[in-house]
Short mmCIF file of C-alpha atoms and ligand atoms in Angstrom, two decimals:
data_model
loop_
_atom_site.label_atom_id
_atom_site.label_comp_id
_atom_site.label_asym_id
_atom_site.label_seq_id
_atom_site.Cartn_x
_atom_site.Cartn_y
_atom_site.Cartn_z
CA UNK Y 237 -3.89 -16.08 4.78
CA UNK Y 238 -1.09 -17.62 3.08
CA UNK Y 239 1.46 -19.23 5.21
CA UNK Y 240 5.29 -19.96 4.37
CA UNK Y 241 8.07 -22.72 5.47
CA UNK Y 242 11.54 -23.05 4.24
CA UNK Y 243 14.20 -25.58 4.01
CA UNK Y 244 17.79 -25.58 3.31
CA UNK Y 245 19.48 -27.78 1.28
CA UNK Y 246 23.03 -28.14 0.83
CA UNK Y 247 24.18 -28.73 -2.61
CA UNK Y 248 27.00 -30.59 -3.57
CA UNK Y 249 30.32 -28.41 -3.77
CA UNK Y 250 32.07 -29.93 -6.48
CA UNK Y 251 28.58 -29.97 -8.66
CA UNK Y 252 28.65 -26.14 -8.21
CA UNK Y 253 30.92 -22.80 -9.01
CA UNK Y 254 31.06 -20.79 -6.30
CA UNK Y 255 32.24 -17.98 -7.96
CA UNK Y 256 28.92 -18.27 -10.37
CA UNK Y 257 26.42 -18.22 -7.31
CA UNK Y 258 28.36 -15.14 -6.17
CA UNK Y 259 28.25 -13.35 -9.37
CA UNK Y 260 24.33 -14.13 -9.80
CA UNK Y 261 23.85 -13.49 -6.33
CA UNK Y 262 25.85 -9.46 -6.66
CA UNK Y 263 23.59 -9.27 -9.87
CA UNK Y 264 20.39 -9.99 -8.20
CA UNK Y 265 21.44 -7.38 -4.83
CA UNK Y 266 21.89 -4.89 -7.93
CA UNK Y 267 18.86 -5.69 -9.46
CA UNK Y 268 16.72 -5.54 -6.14
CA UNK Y 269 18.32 -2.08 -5.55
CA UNK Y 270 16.44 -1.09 -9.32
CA UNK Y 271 19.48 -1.67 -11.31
CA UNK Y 272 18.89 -4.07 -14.66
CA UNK Y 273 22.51 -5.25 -15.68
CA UNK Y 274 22.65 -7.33 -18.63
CA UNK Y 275 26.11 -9.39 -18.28
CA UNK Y 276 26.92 -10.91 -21.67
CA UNK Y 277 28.54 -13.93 -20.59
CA UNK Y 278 25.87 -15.36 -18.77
CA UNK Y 279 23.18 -16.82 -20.20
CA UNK Y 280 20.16 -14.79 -21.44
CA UNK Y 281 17.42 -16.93 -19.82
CA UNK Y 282 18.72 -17.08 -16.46
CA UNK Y 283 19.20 -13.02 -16.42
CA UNK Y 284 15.21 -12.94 -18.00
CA UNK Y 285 14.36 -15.28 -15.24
CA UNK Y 286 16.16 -12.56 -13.13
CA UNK Y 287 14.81 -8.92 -14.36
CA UNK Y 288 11.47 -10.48 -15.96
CA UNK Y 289 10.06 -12.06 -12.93
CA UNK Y 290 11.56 -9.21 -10.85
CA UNK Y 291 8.73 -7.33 -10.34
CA UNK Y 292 6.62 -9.89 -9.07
CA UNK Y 293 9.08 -11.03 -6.27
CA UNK Y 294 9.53 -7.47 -5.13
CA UNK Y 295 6.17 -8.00 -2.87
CA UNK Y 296 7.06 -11.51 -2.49
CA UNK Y 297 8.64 -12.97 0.86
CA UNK Y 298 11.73 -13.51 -1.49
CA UNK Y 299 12.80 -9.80 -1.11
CA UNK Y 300 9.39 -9.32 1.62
CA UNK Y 301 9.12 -8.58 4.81
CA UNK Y 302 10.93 -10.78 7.05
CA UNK Y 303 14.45 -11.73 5.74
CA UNK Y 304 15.29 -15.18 7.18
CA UNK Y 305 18.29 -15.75 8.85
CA UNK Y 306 20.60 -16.50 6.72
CA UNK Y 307 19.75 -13.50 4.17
CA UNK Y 308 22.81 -11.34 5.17
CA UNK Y 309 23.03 -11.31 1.32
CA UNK Y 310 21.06 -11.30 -1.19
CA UNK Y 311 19.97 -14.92 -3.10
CA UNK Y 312 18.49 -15.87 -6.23
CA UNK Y 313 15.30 -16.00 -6.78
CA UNK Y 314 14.54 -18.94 -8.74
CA UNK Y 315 10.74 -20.18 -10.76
CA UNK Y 316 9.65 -23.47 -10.05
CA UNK Y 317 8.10 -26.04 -12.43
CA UNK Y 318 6.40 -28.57 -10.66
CA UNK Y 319 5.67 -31.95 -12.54
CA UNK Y 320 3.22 -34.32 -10.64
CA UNK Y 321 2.66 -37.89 -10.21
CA UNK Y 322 0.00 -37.72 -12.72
CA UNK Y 323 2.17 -35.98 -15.78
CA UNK Y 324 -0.01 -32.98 -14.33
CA UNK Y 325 2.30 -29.48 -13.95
CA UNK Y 326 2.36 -26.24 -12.87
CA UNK Y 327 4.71 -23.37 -13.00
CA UNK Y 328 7.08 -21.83 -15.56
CA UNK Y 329 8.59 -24.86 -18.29
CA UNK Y 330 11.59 -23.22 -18.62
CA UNK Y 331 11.40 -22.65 -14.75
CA UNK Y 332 15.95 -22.64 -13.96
CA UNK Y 333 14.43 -25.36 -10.53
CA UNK Y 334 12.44 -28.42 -11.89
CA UNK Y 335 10.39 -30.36 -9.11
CA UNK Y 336 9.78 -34.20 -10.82
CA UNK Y 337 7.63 -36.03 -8.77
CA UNK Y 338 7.80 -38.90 -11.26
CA UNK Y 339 11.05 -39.41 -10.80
CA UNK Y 340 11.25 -38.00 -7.19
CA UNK Y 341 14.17 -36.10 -8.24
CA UNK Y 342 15.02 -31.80 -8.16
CA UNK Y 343 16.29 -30.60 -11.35
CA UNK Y 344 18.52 -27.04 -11.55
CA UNK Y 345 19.17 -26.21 -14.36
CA UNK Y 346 21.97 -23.30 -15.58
CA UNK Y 347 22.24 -22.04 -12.23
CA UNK Y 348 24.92 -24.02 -10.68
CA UNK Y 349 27.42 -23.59 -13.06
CA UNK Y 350 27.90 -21.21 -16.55
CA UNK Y 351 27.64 -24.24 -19.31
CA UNK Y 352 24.59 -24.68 -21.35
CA UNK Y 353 22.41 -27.22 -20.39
CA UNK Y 354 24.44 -27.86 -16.90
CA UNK Y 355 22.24 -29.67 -14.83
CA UNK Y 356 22.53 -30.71 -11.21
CA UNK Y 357 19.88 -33.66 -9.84
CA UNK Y 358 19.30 -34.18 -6.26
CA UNK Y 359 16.60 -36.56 -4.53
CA UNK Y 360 13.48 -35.17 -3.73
CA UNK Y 361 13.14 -34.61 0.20
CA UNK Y 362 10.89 -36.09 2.15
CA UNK Y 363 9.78 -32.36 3.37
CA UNK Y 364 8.63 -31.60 0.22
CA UNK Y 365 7.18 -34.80 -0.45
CA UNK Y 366 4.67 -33.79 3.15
CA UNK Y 367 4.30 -29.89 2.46
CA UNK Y 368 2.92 -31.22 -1.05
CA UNK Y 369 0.53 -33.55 0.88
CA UNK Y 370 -0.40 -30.86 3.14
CA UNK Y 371 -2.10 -28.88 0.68
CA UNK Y 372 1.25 -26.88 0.20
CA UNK Y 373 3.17 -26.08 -3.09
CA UNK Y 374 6.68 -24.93 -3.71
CA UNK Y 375 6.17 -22.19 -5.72
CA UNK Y 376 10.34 -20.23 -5.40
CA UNK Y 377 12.90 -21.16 -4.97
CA UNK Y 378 16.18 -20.01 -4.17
CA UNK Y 379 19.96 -20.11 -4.36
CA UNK Y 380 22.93 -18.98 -2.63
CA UNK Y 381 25.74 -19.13 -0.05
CA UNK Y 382 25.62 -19.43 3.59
CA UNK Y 383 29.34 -19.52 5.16
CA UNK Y 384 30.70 -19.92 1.40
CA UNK Y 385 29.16 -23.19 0.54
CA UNK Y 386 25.97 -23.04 -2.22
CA UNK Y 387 22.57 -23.83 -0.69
CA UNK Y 388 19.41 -23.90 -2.66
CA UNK Y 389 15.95 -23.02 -0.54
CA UNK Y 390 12.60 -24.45 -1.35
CA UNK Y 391 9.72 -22.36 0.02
CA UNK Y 392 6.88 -24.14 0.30
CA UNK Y 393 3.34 -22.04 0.46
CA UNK Y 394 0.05 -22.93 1.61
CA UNK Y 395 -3.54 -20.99 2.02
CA UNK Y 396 -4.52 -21.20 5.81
CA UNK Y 397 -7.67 -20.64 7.54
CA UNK Y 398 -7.15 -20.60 11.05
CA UNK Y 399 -9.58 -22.72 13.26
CA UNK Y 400 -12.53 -21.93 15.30
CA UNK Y 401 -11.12 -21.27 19.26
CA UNK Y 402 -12.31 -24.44 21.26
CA UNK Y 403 -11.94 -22.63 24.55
CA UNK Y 404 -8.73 -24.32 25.42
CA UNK Y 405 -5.54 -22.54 25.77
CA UNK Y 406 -2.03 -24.21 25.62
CA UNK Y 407 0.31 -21.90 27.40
CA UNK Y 408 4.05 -22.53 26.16
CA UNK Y 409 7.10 -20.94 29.20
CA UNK Y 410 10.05 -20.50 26.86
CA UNK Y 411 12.33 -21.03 29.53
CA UNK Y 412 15.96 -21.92 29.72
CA UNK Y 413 17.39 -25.56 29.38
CA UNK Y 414 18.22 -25.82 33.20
CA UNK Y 415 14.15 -25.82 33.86
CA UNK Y 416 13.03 -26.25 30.60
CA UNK Y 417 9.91 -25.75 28.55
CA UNK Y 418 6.58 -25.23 30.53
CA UNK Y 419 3.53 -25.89 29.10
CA UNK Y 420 -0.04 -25.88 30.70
CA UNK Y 421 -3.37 -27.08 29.20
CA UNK Y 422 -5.82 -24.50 30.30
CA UNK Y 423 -9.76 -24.71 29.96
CA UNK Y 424 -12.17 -22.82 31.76
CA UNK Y 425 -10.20 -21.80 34.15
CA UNK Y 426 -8.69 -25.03 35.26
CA UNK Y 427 -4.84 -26.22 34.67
CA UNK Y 428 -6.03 -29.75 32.75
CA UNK Y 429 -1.94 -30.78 32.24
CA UNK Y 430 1.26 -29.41 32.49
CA UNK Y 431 4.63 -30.30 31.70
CA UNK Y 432 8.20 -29.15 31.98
CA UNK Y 433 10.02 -30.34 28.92
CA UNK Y 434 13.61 -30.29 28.64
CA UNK Y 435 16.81 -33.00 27.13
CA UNK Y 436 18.60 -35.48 29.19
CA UNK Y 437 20.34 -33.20 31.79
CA UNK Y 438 23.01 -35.86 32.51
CA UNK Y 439 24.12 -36.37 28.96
CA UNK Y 440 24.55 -32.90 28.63
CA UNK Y 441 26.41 -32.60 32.20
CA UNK Y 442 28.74 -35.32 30.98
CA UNK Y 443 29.65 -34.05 27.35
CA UNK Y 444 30.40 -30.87 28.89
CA UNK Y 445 32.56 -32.05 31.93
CA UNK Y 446 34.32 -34.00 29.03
CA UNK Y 447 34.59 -30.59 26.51
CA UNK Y 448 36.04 -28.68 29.71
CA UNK Y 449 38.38 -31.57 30.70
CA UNK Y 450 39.65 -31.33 27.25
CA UNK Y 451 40.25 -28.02 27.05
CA UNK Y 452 42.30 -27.61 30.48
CA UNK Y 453 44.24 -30.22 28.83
CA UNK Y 454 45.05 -28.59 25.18
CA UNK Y 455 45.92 -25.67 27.22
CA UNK Y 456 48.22 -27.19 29.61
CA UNK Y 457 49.76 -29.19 26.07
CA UNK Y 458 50.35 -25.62 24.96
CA UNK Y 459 51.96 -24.11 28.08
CA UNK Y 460 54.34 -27.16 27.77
CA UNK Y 461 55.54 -25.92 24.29
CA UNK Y 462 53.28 -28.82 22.48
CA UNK Y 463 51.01 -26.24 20.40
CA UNK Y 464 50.35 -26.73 17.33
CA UNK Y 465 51.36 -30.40 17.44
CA UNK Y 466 48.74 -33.72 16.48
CA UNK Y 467 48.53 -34.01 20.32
CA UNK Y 468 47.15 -30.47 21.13
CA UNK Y 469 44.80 -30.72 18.28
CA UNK Y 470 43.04 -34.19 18.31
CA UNK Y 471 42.31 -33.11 22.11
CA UNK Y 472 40.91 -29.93 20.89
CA UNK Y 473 39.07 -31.24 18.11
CA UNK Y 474 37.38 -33.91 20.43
CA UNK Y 475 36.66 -30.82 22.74
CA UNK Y 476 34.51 -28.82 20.11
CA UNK Y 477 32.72 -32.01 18.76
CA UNK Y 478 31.48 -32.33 22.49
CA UNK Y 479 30.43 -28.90 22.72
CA UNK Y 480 29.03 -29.27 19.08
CA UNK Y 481 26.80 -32.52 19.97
CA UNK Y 482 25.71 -30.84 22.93
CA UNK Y 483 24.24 -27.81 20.54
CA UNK Y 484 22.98 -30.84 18.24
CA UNK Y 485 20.81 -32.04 21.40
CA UNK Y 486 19.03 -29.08 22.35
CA UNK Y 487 18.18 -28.02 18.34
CA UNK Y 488 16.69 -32.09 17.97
CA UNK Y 489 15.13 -31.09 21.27
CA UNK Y 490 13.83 -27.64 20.30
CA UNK Y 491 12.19 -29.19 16.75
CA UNK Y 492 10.59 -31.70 18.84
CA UNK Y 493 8.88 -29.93 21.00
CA UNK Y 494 7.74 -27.33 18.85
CA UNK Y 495 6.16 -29.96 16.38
CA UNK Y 496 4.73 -31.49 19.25
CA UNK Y 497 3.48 -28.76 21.14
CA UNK Y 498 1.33 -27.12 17.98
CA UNK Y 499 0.06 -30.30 17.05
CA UNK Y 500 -1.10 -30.40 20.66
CA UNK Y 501 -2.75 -27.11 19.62
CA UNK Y 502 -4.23 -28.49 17.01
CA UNK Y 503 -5.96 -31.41 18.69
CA UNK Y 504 -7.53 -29.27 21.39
CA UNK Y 505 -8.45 -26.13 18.94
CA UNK Y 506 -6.51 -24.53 21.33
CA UNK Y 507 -5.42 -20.92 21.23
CA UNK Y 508 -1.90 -20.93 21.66
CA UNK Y 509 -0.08 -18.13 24.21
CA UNK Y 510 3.78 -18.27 23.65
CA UNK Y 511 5.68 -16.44 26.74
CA UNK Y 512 9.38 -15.93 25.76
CA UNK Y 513 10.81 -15.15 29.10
CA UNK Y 514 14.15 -16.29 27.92
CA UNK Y 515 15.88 -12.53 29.03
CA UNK Y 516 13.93 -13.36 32.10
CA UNK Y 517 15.62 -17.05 32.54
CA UNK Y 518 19.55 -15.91 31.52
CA UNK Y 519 19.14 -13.33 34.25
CA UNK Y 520 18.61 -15.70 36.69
CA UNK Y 521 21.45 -18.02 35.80
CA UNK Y 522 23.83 -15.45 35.95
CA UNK Y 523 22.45 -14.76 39.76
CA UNK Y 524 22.96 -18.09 40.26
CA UNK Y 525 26.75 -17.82 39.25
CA UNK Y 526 26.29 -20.22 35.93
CA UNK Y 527 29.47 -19.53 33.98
CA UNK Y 528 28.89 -17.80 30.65
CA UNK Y 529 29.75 -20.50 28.42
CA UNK Y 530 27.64 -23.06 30.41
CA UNK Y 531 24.92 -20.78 30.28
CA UNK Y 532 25.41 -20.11 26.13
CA UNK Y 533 24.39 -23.46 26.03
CA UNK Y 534 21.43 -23.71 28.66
CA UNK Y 535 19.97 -20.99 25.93
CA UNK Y 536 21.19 -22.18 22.84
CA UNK Y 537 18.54 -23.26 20.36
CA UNK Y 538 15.58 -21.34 22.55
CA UNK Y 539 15.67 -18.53 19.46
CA UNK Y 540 15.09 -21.40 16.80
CA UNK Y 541 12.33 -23.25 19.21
CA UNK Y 542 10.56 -19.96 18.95
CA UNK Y 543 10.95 -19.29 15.55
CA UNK Y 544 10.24 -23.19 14.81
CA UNK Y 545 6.92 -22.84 17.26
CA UNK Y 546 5.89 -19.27 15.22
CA UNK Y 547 6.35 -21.06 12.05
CA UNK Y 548 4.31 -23.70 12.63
CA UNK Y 549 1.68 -22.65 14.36
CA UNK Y 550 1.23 -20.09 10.78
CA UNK Y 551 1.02 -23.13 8.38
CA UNK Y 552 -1.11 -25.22 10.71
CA UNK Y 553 -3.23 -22.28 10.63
CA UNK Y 554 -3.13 -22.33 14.61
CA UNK Y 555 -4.17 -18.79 16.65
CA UNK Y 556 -1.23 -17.69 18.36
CA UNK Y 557 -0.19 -15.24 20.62
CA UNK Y 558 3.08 -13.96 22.60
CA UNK Y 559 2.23 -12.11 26.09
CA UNK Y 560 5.09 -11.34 28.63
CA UNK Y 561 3.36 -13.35 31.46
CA UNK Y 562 5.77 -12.31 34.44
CA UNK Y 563 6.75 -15.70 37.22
CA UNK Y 564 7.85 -12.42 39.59
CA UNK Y 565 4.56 -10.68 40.26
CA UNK Y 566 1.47 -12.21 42.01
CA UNK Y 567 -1.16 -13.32 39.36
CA UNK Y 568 -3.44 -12.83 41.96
CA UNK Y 569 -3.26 -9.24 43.93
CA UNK Y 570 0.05 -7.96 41.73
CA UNK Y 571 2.76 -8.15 44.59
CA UNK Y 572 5.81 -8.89 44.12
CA UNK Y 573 6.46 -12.33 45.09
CA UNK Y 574 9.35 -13.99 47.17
CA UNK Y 575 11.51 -16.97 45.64
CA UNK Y 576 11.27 -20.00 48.40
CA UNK Y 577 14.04 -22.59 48.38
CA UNK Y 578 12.80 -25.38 45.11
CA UNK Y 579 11.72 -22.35 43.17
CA UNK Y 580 8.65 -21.80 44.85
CA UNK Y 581 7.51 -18.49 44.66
CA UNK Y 582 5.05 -17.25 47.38
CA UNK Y 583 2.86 -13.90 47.86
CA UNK Y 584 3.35 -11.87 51.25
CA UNK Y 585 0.21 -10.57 50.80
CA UNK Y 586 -2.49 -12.61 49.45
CA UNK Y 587 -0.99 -16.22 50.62
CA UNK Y 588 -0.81 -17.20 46.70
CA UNK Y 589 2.14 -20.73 46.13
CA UNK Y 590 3.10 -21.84 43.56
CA UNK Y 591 6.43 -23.24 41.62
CA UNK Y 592 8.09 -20.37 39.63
CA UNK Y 593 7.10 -22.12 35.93
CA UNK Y 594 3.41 -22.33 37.19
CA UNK Y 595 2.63 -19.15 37.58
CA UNK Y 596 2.57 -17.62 34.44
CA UNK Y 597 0.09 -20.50 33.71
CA UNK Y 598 -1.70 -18.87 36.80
CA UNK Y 599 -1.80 -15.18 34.76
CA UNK Y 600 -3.97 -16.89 32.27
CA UNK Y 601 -6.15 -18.38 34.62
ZN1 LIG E 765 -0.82 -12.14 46.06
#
């Protein structure tokens, strides 16, 4: 099974021409929808690079089966030569992205800007640097824009076999922020650990308190006839950067756990069950009264923790699952059960306790 990661890179704007990216990135939607246009002003080997190795992208993840993200349009697909420590390489030579592990650096070259011979450098990440040491290689690349500024995207591949199952089975709750990430260790039957996982509550509290403060006041600066002024927008700006470091906590937060939790996996041969109650979780803040934007960010970054944990757990080459494992319904004799003050929830009919994030831990069981 082959297995896939990606990483964004943001090139430098002023090393790059927009308008170039743009027009290789229309030519490449045109050529994915079977159309071979042969512009005259741009160079030959970049449009070779883009109708000769066509065909073998087509079944490729470059135009394949699950369009990341950020693919609302279409990007370049770029070869990659790789040169090695050893003078070793692999690849295309006249490959447009040039990987030089000698010099730790990543050549493009002709793609960034219509000249001949333009080249852009940029450091080699340390990402690529680890895929590499993982067994991986970065065999496409690609360029393009995301919100108007050029990106390129390294896509690193790797051959996975996935592990013999150990018996163990780490259950991951993808909960909200407000109660977190549940996990339970489960072997034969028996919870071995369990955790709720979640970012400093009070930081977050605080920055948004301080966003909301903020606000009231840019609004009551504008009501005054102060819009538009220095005044009303330092206080907004310092408003959105709060709301903006608040997002930047629960993303940190998010990678974090995910890397932690599948090398968890990993450790115990674990089979790894991902419940994604997150519907489940908004639900219940709004019956709690949460306002909307509060709760935007109790869930923000859940999607990419998912994603993140999916990801992983594919080039670790870790068995994984998702199950709907309900925290409503008795795990034991299937009643419905009753929420108890402390989100306990508790069976009328068979006696079963147990605190709402537990019991999906008790459906595997
Ligand atoms: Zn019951």
């Amino acid at each position: 099974m082959k297995a896939h990661r990606t990483l964004l890179i943001k090139l430098p704007r002023d090393k790059c021409d927009v308008d170039y990216i743009r027009r290789l990135m229309a030519l490449t939607n045109s050529a994915y929808h079977g159309f071979e246009i042969w512009e005259p002003d741009i160079p030959k080997t970049t449009q070779h690079h883009l109708y000769g190795s066509f065909m073998n992208y087509m079944g490729s993840l470059v135009f394949g089966t699950k369009p990341k993200r950020w693919f609302a349009e279409t990007w370049v697909p770029l070869k990659t030569l790789r040169v090695y420590g050893d003078g070793s390489m692999k690849g295309d030579r006249s490959a447009p992205v040039v990987l030089d592990f000698r010099n730790n650096v990543i050549k493009l070259r002709q793609v960034c800007r219509n000249e001949p011979r333009y080249t852009v450098e940029l450091p080699m990440p340390k990402w690529v640097v680890e895929r590499i040491k993982e067994d991986g290689d970065v065999k496409y690349a690609m360029i393009g824009l995301k919100d108007n500024e050029p990106y390129l995207a390294l896509v690193a591949e790797r051959e996975v076999k996935p592990y013999q199952l150990s018996g163990y089975v780490l259950v991951v709750d993808v909960n909200s922020w407000k109660y977190g990430i549940a996990w339970g260790l489960i072997k034969n039957g028996k919870l071995i650990t369990w955790r709720t996982e979640r970012p400093g509550t009070f930081l977050i509290n605080t920055l948004y308190h301080q966003a909301v403060d903020r606000e009231r006041k840019a609004g009551k600066l504008r009501r005054l006839g102060y819009g538009g002024t220095a005044v009303v927008n330092r206080v907004r700006k310092q408003a959105k950067a709060r709301r903006g470091k608040i997002y930047r906590i629960t993303r940190d937060k998010a990678y974090f756990l995910a890397s932690k939790l599948v090398r968890k996996a990993l450790k115990y041969k674990a089979l790894l069950v991902i419940d994604d109650m997150s519907e489940e979780s908004r639900r219940e803040l709004l019956e709690e009264g949460l306002p909307r934007d509060v709760i935007k960010l109790l869930m923000s970054n859940l999607r990419r923790f998912v994603h993140q944990l999916e990801t992983l757990a594919q080039w670790y080459g870790v068995p994984y699952r998702f199950e709907r494992l309900p925290s409503t319904v008795c795990p034991v004799c299937h009643h419905e059960l009753t929420q108890l003050p402390g989100r306990t929830m508790a069976c009328g009919n068979c006696g079963f306790k147990a605190p709402r994030d537990m019991v999906p831990m008790y459906w595997v069981i």
